[in-house]
Amino acid sequence: MLDRRIIDALNAQINLEMHSGYVYMALSARMSEQNWDGFAKWFLIQYHEEMYHAMKIYKYLLDQGAPILLKPVEAAHLPEKISVLEAFKKSLEHEQRVTASIHSLVRLARELNDYATEQFLQWYVKEQVEEEKNATENIVHVERIQDSTSGLYFLDKKLGKRELEAPTNFAEFIAGEEEEE
Ligand code: OFO
Protein backbone atom coordinates (compact mmCIF):
# COMPACT_ATOMS: atom_id res chain seq x y z
CA MET A 1 0.00 0.00 0.00
CA LEU A 2 1.23 3.47 -0.85
CA ASP A 3 1.99 5.99 1.88
CA ARG A 4 -0.84 8.48 2.46
CA ARG A 5 1.48 11.42 1.64
CA ILE A 6 2.28 10.07 -1.82
CA ILE A 7 -1.40 9.19 -2.43
CA ASP A 8 -2.39 12.78 -1.67
CA ALA A 9 0.43 14.20 -3.79
CA LEU A 10 -0.44 11.95 -6.75
CA ASN A 11 -4.09 12.96 -6.48
CA ALA A 12 -2.99 16.61 -6.44
CA GLN A 13 -0.97 15.90 -9.58
CA ILE A 14 -4.07 14.46 -11.31
CA ASN A 15 -5.74 17.75 -10.45
CA LEU A 16 -2.84 19.81 -11.83
CA GLU A 17 -2.84 17.79 -15.08
CA MET A 18 -6.60 18.42 -15.42
CA HIS A 19 -5.89 22.11 -14.85
CA SER A 20 -3.24 21.90 -17.59
CA GLY A 21 -5.92 20.52 -19.88
CA TYR A 22 -8.13 23.46 -18.97
CA VAL A 23 -5.32 25.94 -19.73
CA TYR A 24 -4.71 24.39 -23.16
CA MET A 25 -8.42 24.18 -23.93
CA ALA A 26 -8.75 27.90 -23.10
CA LEU A 27 -5.67 28.73 -25.21
CA SER A 28 -7.19 26.76 -28.08
CA ALA A 29 -10.45 28.71 -27.74
CA ARG A 30 -8.56 32.02 -27.83
CA MET A 31 -6.80 30.95 -31.03
CA SER A 32 -10.06 29.75 -32.64
CA GLU A 33 -11.66 33.10 -31.83
CA GLN A 34 -8.93 34.76 -33.92
CA ASN A 35 -9.21 32.18 -36.72
CA TRP A 36 -5.79 30.70 -36.03
CA ASP A 37 -7.06 27.19 -36.71
CA GLY A 38 -3.64 25.52 -36.73
CA PHE A 39 -2.61 26.93 -33.35
CA ALA A 40 -6.08 26.06 -32.03
CA LYS A 41 -5.61 22.45 -33.13
CA TRP A 42 -2.12 22.28 -31.62
CA PHE A 43 -3.44 23.45 -28.24
CA LEU A 44 -6.42 21.10 -28.38
CA ILE A 45 -4.15 18.13 -29.04
CA GLN A 46 -2.14 19.28 -26.03
CA TYR A 47 -5.39 19.38 -24.04
CA HIS A 48 -5.93 15.71 -24.87
CA GLU A 49 -2.35 14.86 -23.91
CA GLU A 50 -2.91 16.49 -20.52
CA MET A 51 -6.03 14.38 -19.98
CA TYR A 52 -3.86 11.35 -20.74
CA HIS A 53 -1.26 12.51 -18.20
CA ALA A 54 -4.05 12.69 -15.61
CA MET A 55 -5.47 9.26 -16.59
CA LYS A 56 -2.05 7.64 -16.36
CA ILE A 57 -1.77 8.65 -12.68
CA TYR A 58 -5.40 7.66 -12.14
CA LYS A 59 -4.57 4.19 -13.50
CA TYR A 60 -1.44 3.94 -11.36
CA LEU A 61 -3.40 4.72 -8.20
CA LEU A 62 -6.08 2.17 -9.16
CA ASP A 63 -3.40 -0.45 -9.88
CA GLN A 64 -1.91 0.26 -6.44
CA GLY A 65 -5.31 -0.06 -4.73
CA ALA A 66 -5.10 3.58 -3.61
CA PRO A 67 -8.08 5.97 -3.38
CA ILE A 68 -8.85 8.48 -6.13
CA LEU A 69 -9.71 11.83 -4.55
CA LEU A 70 -10.95 14.27 -7.17
CA LYS A 71 -11.04 17.93 -6.14
CA PRO A 72 -12.28 21.07 -7.97
CA VAL A 73 -10.12 22.05 -10.92
CA GLU A 74 -8.54 25.51 -10.95
CA ALA A 75 -9.72 27.93 -13.67
CA ALA A 76 -7.48 28.63 -16.66
CA HIS A 77 -7.05 32.32 -15.70
CA LEU A 78 -6.65 33.65 -19.24
CA PRO A 79 -7.55 37.14 -20.44
CA GLU A 80 -10.28 37.40 -23.06
CA LYS A 81 -7.81 38.44 -25.70
CA ILE A 82 -4.35 36.94 -26.04
CA SER A 83 -1.75 37.11 -28.84
CA VAL A 84 -0.12 34.01 -30.32
CA LEU A 85 3.16 34.91 -28.63
CA GLU A 86 1.48 35.42 -25.27
CA ALA A 87 -0.30 32.09 -25.69
CA PHE A 88 2.95 30.18 -26.14
CA LYS A 89 4.61 32.12 -23.30
CA LYS A 90 1.70 31.12 -21.08
CA SER A 91 2.21 27.47 -22.04
CA LEU A 92 5.93 27.60 -21.11
CA GLU A 93 5.20 29.30 -17.81
CA HIS A 94 2.60 26.66 -17.06
CA GLU A 95 4.88 23.76 -17.99
CA GLN A 96 7.57 25.11 -15.65
CA ARG A 97 5.03 24.96 -12.84
CA VAL A 98 4.18 21.35 -13.76
CA THR A 99 7.86 20.38 -13.93
CA ALA A 100 8.43 21.77 -10.43
CA SER A 101 5.48 19.76 -9.18
CA ILE A 102 6.73 16.52 -10.77
CA HIS A 103 10.19 17.07 -9.28
CA SER A 104 8.78 17.56 -5.80
CA LEU A 105 6.78 14.33 -6.25
CA VAL A 106 10.00 12.49 -7.14
CA ARG A 107 11.67 13.93 -4.04
CA LEU A 108 8.78 12.74 -1.88
CA ALA A 109 8.86 9.24 -3.41
CA ARG A 110 12.60 9.10 -2.66
CA GLU A 111 12.13 10.30 0.89
CA LEU A 112 9.54 7.54 1.42
CA ASN A 113 11.70 4.87 -0.25
CA ASP A 114 8.77 4.34 -2.63
CA TYR A 115 10.71 2.78 -5.52
CA ALA A 116 7.65 1.88 -7.60
CA THR A 117 6.32 5.44 -7.59
CA GLU A 118 9.74 6.89 -8.20
CA GLN A 119 10.10 4.68 -11.25
CA PHE A 120 6.56 5.47 -12.43
CA LEU A 121 7.34 9.19 -12.21
CA GLN A 122 10.36 8.89 -14.50
CA TRP A 123 7.98 8.93 -17.50
CA TYR A 124 6.77 12.37 -16.33
CA VAL A 125 10.30 13.67 -15.71
CA LYS A 126 11.14 12.85 -19.34
CA GLU A 127 7.82 14.13 -20.63
CA GLN A 128 8.36 17.51 -18.94
CA VAL A 129 11.66 17.95 -20.76
CA GLU A 130 9.72 17.50 -24.00
CA GLU A 131 6.87 19.79 -22.88
CA GLU A 132 9.23 22.65 -22.02
CA LYS A 133 11.24 22.11 -25.21
CA ASN A 134 8.09 22.30 -27.38
CA ALA A 135 6.84 25.43 -25.65
CA THR A 136 10.26 27.12 -25.94
CA GLU A 137 10.58 26.24 -29.63
CA ASN A 138 7.14 27.65 -30.35
CA ILE A 139 8.06 30.92 -28.61
CA VAL A 140 11.31 31.18 -30.60
CA HIS A 141 9.49 30.57 -33.89
CA VAL A 142 6.78 33.14 -33.17
CA GLU A 143 9.34 35.70 -31.98
CA ARG A 144 11.30 35.26 -35.18
CA ILE A 145 8.32 36.06 -37.38
CA GLN A 146 6.33 38.23 -35.04
CA ASP A 147 5.78 41.15 -37.35
CA SER A 148 5.16 39.08 -40.46
CA THR A 149 1.54 38.03 -41.00
CA SER A 150 2.54 35.60 -43.73
CA GLY A 151 5.16 34.06 -41.41
CA LEU A 152 2.52 33.55 -38.73
CA TYR A 153 0.17 32.14 -41.33
CA PHE A 154 2.72 29.48 -42.36
CA LEU A 155 3.51 28.61 -38.75
CA ASP A 156 -0.22 28.21 -38.10
CA LYS A 157 -0.43 25.76 -41.02
CA LYS A 158 2.65 23.87 -39.80
CA LEU A 159 1.51 23.48 -36.19
CA GLY A 160 -1.94 22.51 -37.44
CA LYS A 161 -0.37 19.31 -38.78
CA ARG A 162 0.34 18.07 -35.26
CA GLU A 163 -1.07 14.59 -34.64
CA LEU A 164 -2.29 13.06 -31.43
CA GLU A 165 0.08 10.44 -30.05
CA ALA A 166 -1.58 9.63 -26.72
CA PRO A 167 -4.20 6.88 -26.36
CA THR A 168 -7.66 8.09 -27.32
CA ASN A 169 -9.93 5.61 -25.59
CA PHE A 170 -9.44 6.11 -21.84
CA ALA A 171 -11.89 3.36 -20.88
CA GLU A 172 -9.78 0.85 -22.82
CA PHE A 173 -6.59 2.40 -21.48
CA ILE A 174 -7.76 1.94 -17.87
CA ALA A 175 -8.88 -1.61 -18.66
CA GLY A 176 -5.35 -2.26 -19.96
CA GLU A 177 -6.60 -2.81 -23.52
CA GLU A 178 -4.83 0.17 -25.02
CA GLU A 179 -1.06 0.49 -25.14
CA GLU A 180 0.64 3.01 -22.85
CA GLU A 181 3.03 5.46 -24.49
FE1 OFO B 1 1.15 17.25 -18.26
O1 OFO B 1 2.51 18.06 -19.15
FE2 OFO B 1 1.93 19.67 -19.80
O2 OFO B 1 1.24 20.36 -18.30
Tab-separated table of N, CA and C in Angstrom, residues 49-177:
chain	number	residue	atom	x	y	z
A	49	GLU	N	-3.543	15.454	-24.538
A	49	GLU	CA	-2.349	14.856	-23.910
A	49	GLU	C	-2.388	15.047	-22.397
A	50	GLU	N	-2.843	16.224	-21.967
A	50	GLU	CA	-2.914	16.487	-20.521
A	50	GLU	C	-3.930	15.565	-19.843
A	51	MET	N	-5.042	15.302	-20.540
A	51	MET	CA	-6.030	14.375	-19.984
A	51	MET	C	-5.396	12.986	-19.843
A	52	TYR	N	-4.562	12.641	-20.820
A	52	TYR	CA	-3.862	11.355	-20.744
A	52	TYR	C	-2.893	11.333	-19.552
A	53	HIS	N	-2.178	12.446	-19.337
A	53	HIS	CA	-1.260	12.506	-18.198
A	53	HIS	C	-2.030	12.281	-16.888
A	54	ALA	N	-3.221	12.865	-16.810
A	54	ALA	CA	-4.049	12.686	-15.606
A	54	ALA	C	-4.505	11.226	-15.490
A	55	MET	N	-4.950	10.638	-16.616
A	55	MET	CA	-5.468	9.263	-16.591
A	55	MET	C	-4.384	8.241	-16.260
A	56	LYS	N	-3.163	8.564	-16.639
A	56	LYS	CA	-2.046	7.640	-16.364
A	56	LYS	C	-1.814	7.547	-14.842
A	57	ILE	N	-1.928	8.674	-14.153
A	57	ILE	CA	-1.765	8.655	-12.684
A	57	ILE	C	-2.983	7.974	-12.047
A	58	TYR	N	-4.138	8.279	-12.602
A	58	TYR	CA	-5.398	7.661	-12.139
A	58	TYR	C	-5.262	6.131	-12.198
A	59	LYS	N	-4.748	5.644	-13.329
A	59	LYS	CA	-4.575	4.187	-13.500
A	59	LYS	C	-3.540	3.643	-12.501
A	60	TYR	N	-2.475	4.393	-12.299
A	60	TYR	CA	-1.436	3.936	-11.365
A	60	TYR	C	-2.013	3.795	-9.956
A	61	LEU	N	-2.799	4.785	-9.539
A	61	LEU	CA	-3.404	4.724	-8.199
A	61	LEU	C	-4.363	3.533	-8.099
A	62	LEU	N	-5.161	3.321	-9.158
A	62	LEU	CA	-6.077	2.169	-9.157
A	62	LEU	C	-5.283	0.867	-9.078
A	63	ASP	N	-4.224	0.772	-9.872
A	63	ASP	CA	-3.404	-0.445	-9.875
A	63	ASP	C	-2.775	-0.699	-8.506
A	64	GLN	N	-2.527	0.388	-7.768
A	64	GLN	CA	-1.907	0.261	-6.437
A	64	GLN	C	-2.962	0.104	-5.338
A	65	GLY	N	-4.227	0.073	-5.722
A	65	GLY	CA	-5.307	-0.065	-4.733
A	65	GLY	C	-5.452	1.172	-3.864
A	66	ALA	N	-5.038	2.330	-4.388
A	66	ALA	CA	-5.105	3.581	-3.613
A	66	ALA	C	-6.347	4.375	-3.995
A	67	PRO	N	-6.874	5.197	-3.074
A	67	PRO	CA	-8.082	5.965	-3.384
A	67	PRO	C	-7.841	7.100	-4.380
A	68	ILE	N	-8.864	7.363	-5.191
A	68	ILE	CA	-8.846	8.484	-6.130
A	68	ILE	C	-9.666	9.591	-5.473
A	69	LEU	N	-9.032	10.741	-5.272
A	69	LEU	CA	-9.710	11.832	-4.550
A	69	LEU	C	-9.763	13.062	-5.456
A	70	LEU	N	-10.869	13.196	-6.183
A	70	LEU	CA	-10.952	14.275	-7.171
A	70	LEU	C	-11.472	15.569	-6.555
A	71	LYS	N	-10.697	16.620	-6.726
A	71	LYS	CA	-11.044	17.932	-6.139
A	71	LYS	C	-11.406	18.912	-7.258
A	72	PRO	N	-11.962	20.091	-6.925
A	72	PRO	CA	-12.283	21.068	-7.971
A	72	PRO	C	-11.037	21.476	-8.752
A	73	VAL	N	-11.241	21.685	-10.043
A	73	VAL	CA	-10.116	22.047	-10.922
A	73	VAL	C	-10.032	23.569	-11.026
A	74	GLU	N	-8.793	24.064	-10.868
A	74	GLU	CA	-8.536	25.511	-10.947
A	74	GLU	C	-8.877	26.061	-12.344
A	75	ALA	N	-9.397	27.286	-12.377
A	75	ALA	CA	-9.720	27.926	-13.671
A	75	ALA	C	-8.458	28.169	-14.483
A	76	ALA	N	-8.643	28.431	-15.780
A	76	ALA	CA	-7.480	28.633	-16.660
A	76	ALA	C	-6.829	30.008	-16.474
A	77	HIS	N	-7.564	30.963	-15.937
A	77	HIS	CA	-7.053	32.322	-15.702
A	77	HIS	C	-6.433	32.963	-16.942
A	78	LEU	N	-7.159	33.010	-18.020
A	78	LEU	CA	-6.647	33.654	-19.242
A	78	LEU	C	-7.438	34.925	-19.514
A	79	PRO	N	-6.771	35.945	-20.055
A	79	PRO	CA	-7.547	37.137	-20.441
A	79	PRO	C	-8.428	36.813	-21.646
A	80	GLU	N	-9.378	37.676	-21.933
A	80	GLU	CA	-10.283	37.399	-23.058
A	80	GLU	C	-9.594	37.489	-24.404
A	81	LYS	N	-8.544	38.296	-24.448
A	81	LYS	CA	-7.811	38.442	-25.704
A	81	LYS	C	-6.347	38.121	-25.404
A	82	ILE	N	-5.744	37.318	-26.260
A	82	ILE	CA	-4.346	36.941	-26.037
A	82	ILE	C	-3.677	36.750	-27.404
A	83	SER	N	-2.444	37.266	-27.552
A	83	SER	CA	-1.752	37.112	-28.843
A	83	SER	C	-1.164	35.701	-28.927
A	84	VAL	N	-0.725	35.333	-30.131
A	84	VAL	CA	-0.125	34.008	-30.318
A	84	VAL	C	1.132	33.885	-29.451
A	85	LEU	N	1.945	34.949	-29.436
A	85	LEU	CA	3.165	34.909	-28.631
A	85	LEU	C	2.835	34.760	-27.143
A	86	GLU	N	1.870	35.523	-26.684
A	86	GLU	CA	1.480	35.423	-25.267
A	86	GLU	C	0.950	34.019	-24.949
A	87	ALA	N	0.253	33.435	-25.904
A	87	ALA	CA	-0.304	32.092	-25.686
A	87	ALA	C	0.825	31.079	-25.467
A	88	PHE	N	1.860	31.140	-26.305
A	88	PHE	CA	2.953	30.177	-26.135
A	88	PHE	C	3.792	30.485	-24.890
A	89	LYS	N	3.879	31.776	-24.544
A	89	LYS	CA	4.609	32.118	-23.304
A	89	LYS	C	3.850	31.563	-22.096
A	90	LYS	N	2.538	31.648	-22.170
A	90	LYS	CA	1.702	31.119	-21.085
A	90	LYS	C	1.930	29.611	-20.955
A	91	SER	N	2.034	28.918	-22.112
A	91	SER	CA	2.208	27.466	-22.039
A	91	SER	C	3.566	27.119	-21.412
A	92	LEU	N	4.619	27.885	-21.724
A	92	LEU	CA	5.931	27.601	-21.112
A	92	LEU	C	5.886	27.838	-19.601
A	93	GLU	N	5.313	28.963	-19.238
A	93	GLU	CA	5.204	29.304	-17.807
A	93	GLU	C	4.447	28.188	-17.066
A	94	HIS	N	3.387	27.704	-17.703
A	94	HIS	CA	2.600	26.658	-17.064
A	94	HIS	C	3.400	25.352	-16.957
A	95	GLU	N	4.102	25.002	-18.028
A	95	GLU	CA	4.879	23.757	-17.994
A	95	GLU	C	5.972	23.806	-16.935
A	96	GLN	N	6.534	24.998	-16.698
A	96	GLN	CA	7.566	25.107	-15.655
A	96	GLN	C	6.955	24.816	-14.282
A	97	ARG	N	5.732	25.251	-14.113
A	97	ARG	CA	5.031	24.956	-12.844
A	97	ARG	C	4.814	23.439	-12.703
A	98	VAL	N	4.426	22.797	-13.799
A	98	VAL	CA	4.176	21.348	-13.757
A	98	VAL	C	5.486	20.597	-13.505
A	99	THR	N	6.562	21.033	-14.145
A	99	THR	CA	7.860	20.376	-13.934
A	99	THR	C	8.249	20.444	-12.451
A	100	ALA	N	8.075	21.620	-11.852
A	100	ALA	CA	8.435	21.774	-10.429
A	100	ALA	C	7.605	20.807	-9.575
A	101	SER	N	6.353	20.646	-9.945
A	101	SER	CA	5.483	19.762	-9.179
A	101	SER	C	5.907	18.291	-9.330
A	102	ILE	N	6.258	17.899	-10.550
A	102	ILE	CA	6.734	16.519	-10.772
A	102	ILE	C	8.025	16.277	-9.979
A	103	HIS	N	8.927	17.255	-10.001
A	103	HIS	CA	10.190	17.074	-9.277
A	103	HIS	C	9.956	16.947	-7.770
A	104	SER	N	8.990	17.689	-7.248
A	104	SER	CA	8.775	17.556	-5.802
A	104	SER	C	8.113	16.207	-5.485
A	105	LEU	N	7.336	15.674	-6.443
A	105	LEU	CA	6.778	14.325	-6.250
A	105	LEU	C	7.898	13.275	-6.222
A	106	VAL	N	8.873	13.438	-7.114
A	106	VAL	CA	9.998	12.492	-7.143
A	106	VAL	C	10.756	12.554	-5.811
A	107	ARG	N	10.950	13.788	-5.322
A	107	ARG	CA	11.671	13.932	-4.040
A	107	ARG	C	10.910	13.227	-2.914
A	108	LEU	N	9.593	13.381	-2.923
A	108	LEU	CA	8.775	12.741	-1.876
A	108	LEU	C	8.866	11.214	-1.984
A	109	ALA	N	8.771	10.704	-3.217
A	109	ALA	CA	8.859	9.243	-3.407
A	109	ALA	C	10.207	8.723	-2.884
A	110	ARG	N	11.262	9.506	-3.130
A	110	ARG	CA	12.604	9.101	-2.656
A	110	ARG	C	12.673	9.087	-1.137
A	111	GLU	N	12.127	10.153	-0.570
A	111	GLU	CA	12.132	10.297	0.894
A	111	GLU	C	11.397	9.120	1.550
A	112	LEU	N	10.348	8.629	0.862
A	112	LEU	CA	9.543	7.543	1.422
A	112	LEU	C	10.059	6.157	1.014
A	113	ASN	N	11.185	6.131	0.297
A	113	ASN	CA	11.701	4.866	-0.255
A	113	ASN	C	10.630	4.142	-1.064
A	114	ASP	N	9.841	4.903	-1.798
A	114	ASP	CA	8.773	4.336	-2.626
A	114	ASP	C	9.342	4.156	-4.052
A	115	TYR	N	9.996	3.009	-4.243
A	115	TYR	CA	10.711	2.777	-5.515
A	115	TYR	C	9.761	2.675	-6.709
A	116	ALA	N	8.602	2.060	-6.482
A	116	ALA	CA	7.647	1.883	-7.599
A	116	ALA	C	7.165	3.233	-8.107
A	117	THR	N	6.809	4.126	-7.164
A	117	THR	CA	6.317	5.442	-7.593
A	117	THR	C	7.438	6.260	-8.213
A	118	GLU	N	8.621	6.139	-7.628
A	118	GLU	CA	9.745	6.890	-8.198
A	118	GLU	C	9.980	6.462	-9.649
A	119	GLN	N	9.883	5.163	-9.880
A	119	GLN	CA	10.098	4.684	-11.247
A	119	GLN	C	8.941	5.120	-12.164
A	120	PHE	N	7.726	5.032	-11.658
A	120	PHE	CA	6.560	5.469	-12.430
A	120	PHE	C	6.710	6.931	-12.853
A	121	LEU	N	7.235	7.749	-11.938
A	121	LEU	CA	7.345	9.191	-12.214
A	121	LEU	C	8.415	9.537	-13.249
A	122	GLN	N	9.303	8.589	-13.519
A	122	GLN	CA	10.358	8.894	-14.502
A	122	GLN	C	9.775	9.241	-15.877
A	123	TRP	N	8.647	8.623	-16.214
A	123	TRP	CA	7.984	8.935	-17.495
A	123	TRP	C	7.639	10.429	-17.531
A	124	TYR	N	7.176	10.947	-16.400
A	124	TYR	CA	6.773	12.368	-16.330
A	124	TYR	C	7.985	13.294	-16.356
A	125	VAL	N	9.076	12.845	-15.717
A	125	VAL	CA	10.295	13.671	-15.712
A	125	VAL	C	10.737	13.886	-17.162
A	126	LYS	N	10.733	12.796	-17.930
A	126	LYS	CA	11.141	12.854	-19.339
A	126	LYS	C	10.132	13.671	-20.155
A	127	GLU	N	8.882	13.433	-19.900
A	127	GLU	CA	7.817	14.131	-20.630
A	127	GLU	C	7.916	15.648	-20.430
A	128	GLN	N	8.264	16.063	-19.208
A	128	GLN	CA	8.360	17.507	-18.940
A	128	GLN	C	9.502	18.163	-19.707
A	129	VAL	N	10.564	17.400	-19.947
A	129	VAL	CA	11.662	17.948	-20.759
A	129	VAL	C	11.112	18.262	-22.142
A	130	GLU	N	10.335	17.344	-22.677
A	130	GLU	CA	9.717	17.502	-24.000
A	130	GLU	C	8.708	18.653	-24.011
A	131	GLU	N	7.902	18.750	-22.959
A	131	GLU	CA	6.871	19.792	-22.879
A	131	GLU	C	7.512	21.189	-22.878
A	132	GLU	N	8.574	21.342	-22.079
A	132	GLU	CA	9.234	22.654	-22.017
A	132	GLU	C	9.971	22.955	-23.317
A	133	LYS	N	10.525	21.930	-23.933
A	133	LYS	CA	11.238	22.115	-25.207
A	133	LYS	C	10.246	22.576	-26.276
A	134	ASN	N	9.109	21.912	-26.380
A	134	ASN	CA	8.089	22.302	-27.384
A	134	ASN	C	7.629	23.737	-27.184
A	135	ALA	N	7.342	24.083	-25.934
A	135	ALA	CA	6.843	25.434	-25.651
A	135	ALA	C	7.916	26.474	-26.006
A	136	THR	N	9.171	26.184	-25.637
A	136	THR	CA	10.262	27.123	-25.939
A	136	THR	C	10.450	27.280	-27.448
A	137	GLU	N	10.420	26.174	-28.164
A	137	GLU	CA	10.581	26.237	-29.627
A	137	GLU	C	9.474	27.076	-30.255
A	138	ASN	N	8.260	26.885	-29.791
A	138	ASN	CA	7.137	27.653	-30.350
A	138	ASN	C	7.323	29.152	-30.101
A	139	ILE	N	7.819	29.502	-28.921
A	139	ILE	CA	8.060	30.923	-28.612
A	139	ILE	C	9.128	31.476	-29.563
A	140	VAL	N	10.217	30.725	-29.716
A	140	VAL	CA	11.307	31.177	-30.603
A	140	VAL	C	10.792	31.384	-32.016
A	141	HIS	N	10.001	30.450	-32.519
A	141	HIS	CA	9.485	30.574	-33.892
A	141	HIS	C	8.573	31.786	-34.041
A	142	VAL	N	7.696	31.992	-33.070
A	142	VAL	CA	6.775	33.140	-33.170
A	142	VAL	C	7.565	34.443	-33.045
A	143	GLU	N	8.556	34.473	-32.145
A	143	GLU	CA	9.344	35.704	-31.975
A	143	GLU	C	10.086	36.066	-33.264
A	144	ARG	N	10.554	35.044	-33.949
A	144	ARG	CA	11.301	35.260	-35.176
A	144	ARG	C	10.445	35.921	-36.260
A	145	ILE	N	9.162	35.586	-36.273
A	145	ILE	CA	8.317	36.061	-37.384
A	145	ILE	C	7.240	37.021	-36.906
A	146	GLN	N	7.407	37.488	-35.694
A	146	GLN	CA	6.331	38.226	-35.038
A	146	GLN	C	5.624	39.285	-35.891
A	147	ASP	N	6.413	40.066	-36.614
A	147	ASP	CA	5.779	41.149	-37.355
A	147	ASP	C	5.343	40.748	-38.760
A	148	SER	N	5.526	39.504	-39.096
A	148	SER	CA	5.158	39.078	-40.456
A	148	SER	C	3.883	38.233	-40.428
A	149	THR	N	2.803	38.762	-41.006
A	149	THR	CA	1.535	38.027	-41.000
A	149	THR	C	1.672	36.745	-41.817
A	150	SER	N	2.430	36.822	-42.922
A	150	SER	CA	2.541	35.602	-43.732
A	150	SER	C	3.358	34.542	-42.980
A	151	GLY	N	4.371	35.008	-42.195
A	151	GLY	CA	5.160	34.060	-41.410
A	151	GLY	C	4.284	33.350	-40.388
A	152	LEU	N	3.427	34.110	-39.739
A	152	LEU	CA	2.521	33.547	-38.728
A	152	LEU	C	1.525	32.592	-39.396
A	153	TYR	N	1.104	32.972	-40.571
A	153	TYR	CA	0.165	32.137	-41.330
A	153	TYR	C	0.797	30.766	-41.616
A	154	PHE	N	2.066	30.759	-42.048
A	154	PHE	CA	2.720	29.480	-42.358
A	154	PHE	C	2.973	28.657	-41.090
A	155	LEU	N	3.301	29.336	-39.999
A	155	LEU	CA	3.513	28.608	-38.751
A	155	LEU	C	2.192	27.985	-38.271
A	156	ASP	N	1.114	28.721	-38.465
A	156	ASP	CA	-0.216	28.211	-38.103
A	156	ASP	C	-0.506	26.923	-38.891
A	157	LYS	N	-0.206	26.948	-40.165
A	157	LYS	CA	-0.435	25.760	-41.018
A	157	LYS	C	0.444	24.604	-40.534
A	158	LYS	N	1.704	24.925	-40.215
A	158	LYS	CA	2.654	23.873	-39.803
A	158	LYS	C	2.208	23.227	-38.475
A	159	LEU	N	1.894	24.051	-37.486
A	159	LEU	CA	1.512	23.484	-36.187
A	159	LEU	C	0.162	22.768	-36.267
A	160	GLY	N	-0.638	23.164	-37.244
A	160	GLY	CA	-1.941	22.507	-37.444
A	160	GLY	C	-1.796	21.078	-37.947
A	161	LYS	N	-0.583	20.694	-38.311
A	161	LYS	CA	-0.366	19.309	-38.784
A	161	LYS	C	-0.053	18.362	-37.619
A	162	ARG	N	0.012	18.923	-36.414
A	162	ARG	CA	0.337	18.070	-35.259
A	162	ARG	C	-0.676	16.927	-35.129
A	163	GLU	N	-0.155	15.730	-34.822
A	163	GLU	CA	-1.066	14.593	-34.642
A	163	GLU	C	-1.036	14.094	-33.209
A	164	LEU	N	-2.174	13.574	-32.795
A	164	LEU	CA	-2.293	13.064	-31.426
A	164	LEU	C	-1.517	11.758	-31.297
A	165	GLU	N	-0.670	11.681	-30.245
A	165	GLU	CA	0.082	10.438	-30.054
A	165	GLU	C	-0.389	9.650	-28.830
A	166	ALA	N	-1.122	10.309	-27.949
A	166	ALA	CA	-1.578	9.634	-26.722
A	166	ALA	C	-2.770	8.720	-27.036
A	167	PRO	N	-3.016	7.721	-26.164
A	167	PRO	CA	-4.196	6.881	-26.360
A	167	PRO	C	-5.469	7.724	-26.399
A	168	THR	N	-6.428	7.293	-27.182
A	168	THR	CA	-7.659	8.092	-27.323
A	168	THR	C	-8.809	7.527	-26.506
A	169	ASN	N	-8.805	6.218	-26.313
A	169	ASN	CA	-9.928	5.612	-25.586
A	169	ASN	C	-9.502	5.336	-24.138
A	170	PHE	N	-9.899	6.234	-23.229
A	170	PHE	CA	-9.441	6.115	-21.843
A	170	PHE	C	-10.054	4.914	-21.127
A	171	ALA	N	-11.269	4.530	-21.513
A	171	ALA	CA	-11.889	3.361	-20.883
A	171	ALA	C	-11.048	2.122	-21.190
A	172	GLU	N	-10.619	2.001	-22.453
A	172	GLU	CA	-9.779	0.852	-22.825
A	172	GLU	C	-8.392	0.966	-22.200
A	173	PHE	N	-7.914	2.184	-22.086
A	173	PHE	CA	-6.594	2.397	-21.478
A	173	PHE	C	-6.612	1.932	-20.010
A	174	ILE	N	-7.655	2.328	-19.286
A	174	ILE	CA	-7.757	1.937	-17.872
A	174	ILE	C	-7.925	0.422	-17.743
A	175	ALA	N	-8.663	-0.157	-18.697
A	175	ALA	CA	-8.877	-1.613	-18.661
A	175	ALA	C	-7.621	-2.370	-19.116
A	176	GLY	N	-6.602	-1.614	-19.528
A	176	GLY	CA	-5.350	-2.255	-19.956
A	176	GLY	C	-5.411	-2.778	-21.376
A	177	GLU	N	-6.438	-2.310	-22.143
A	177	GLU	CA	-6.597	-2.813	-23.523
A	177	GLU	C	-5.938	-1.890	-24.538
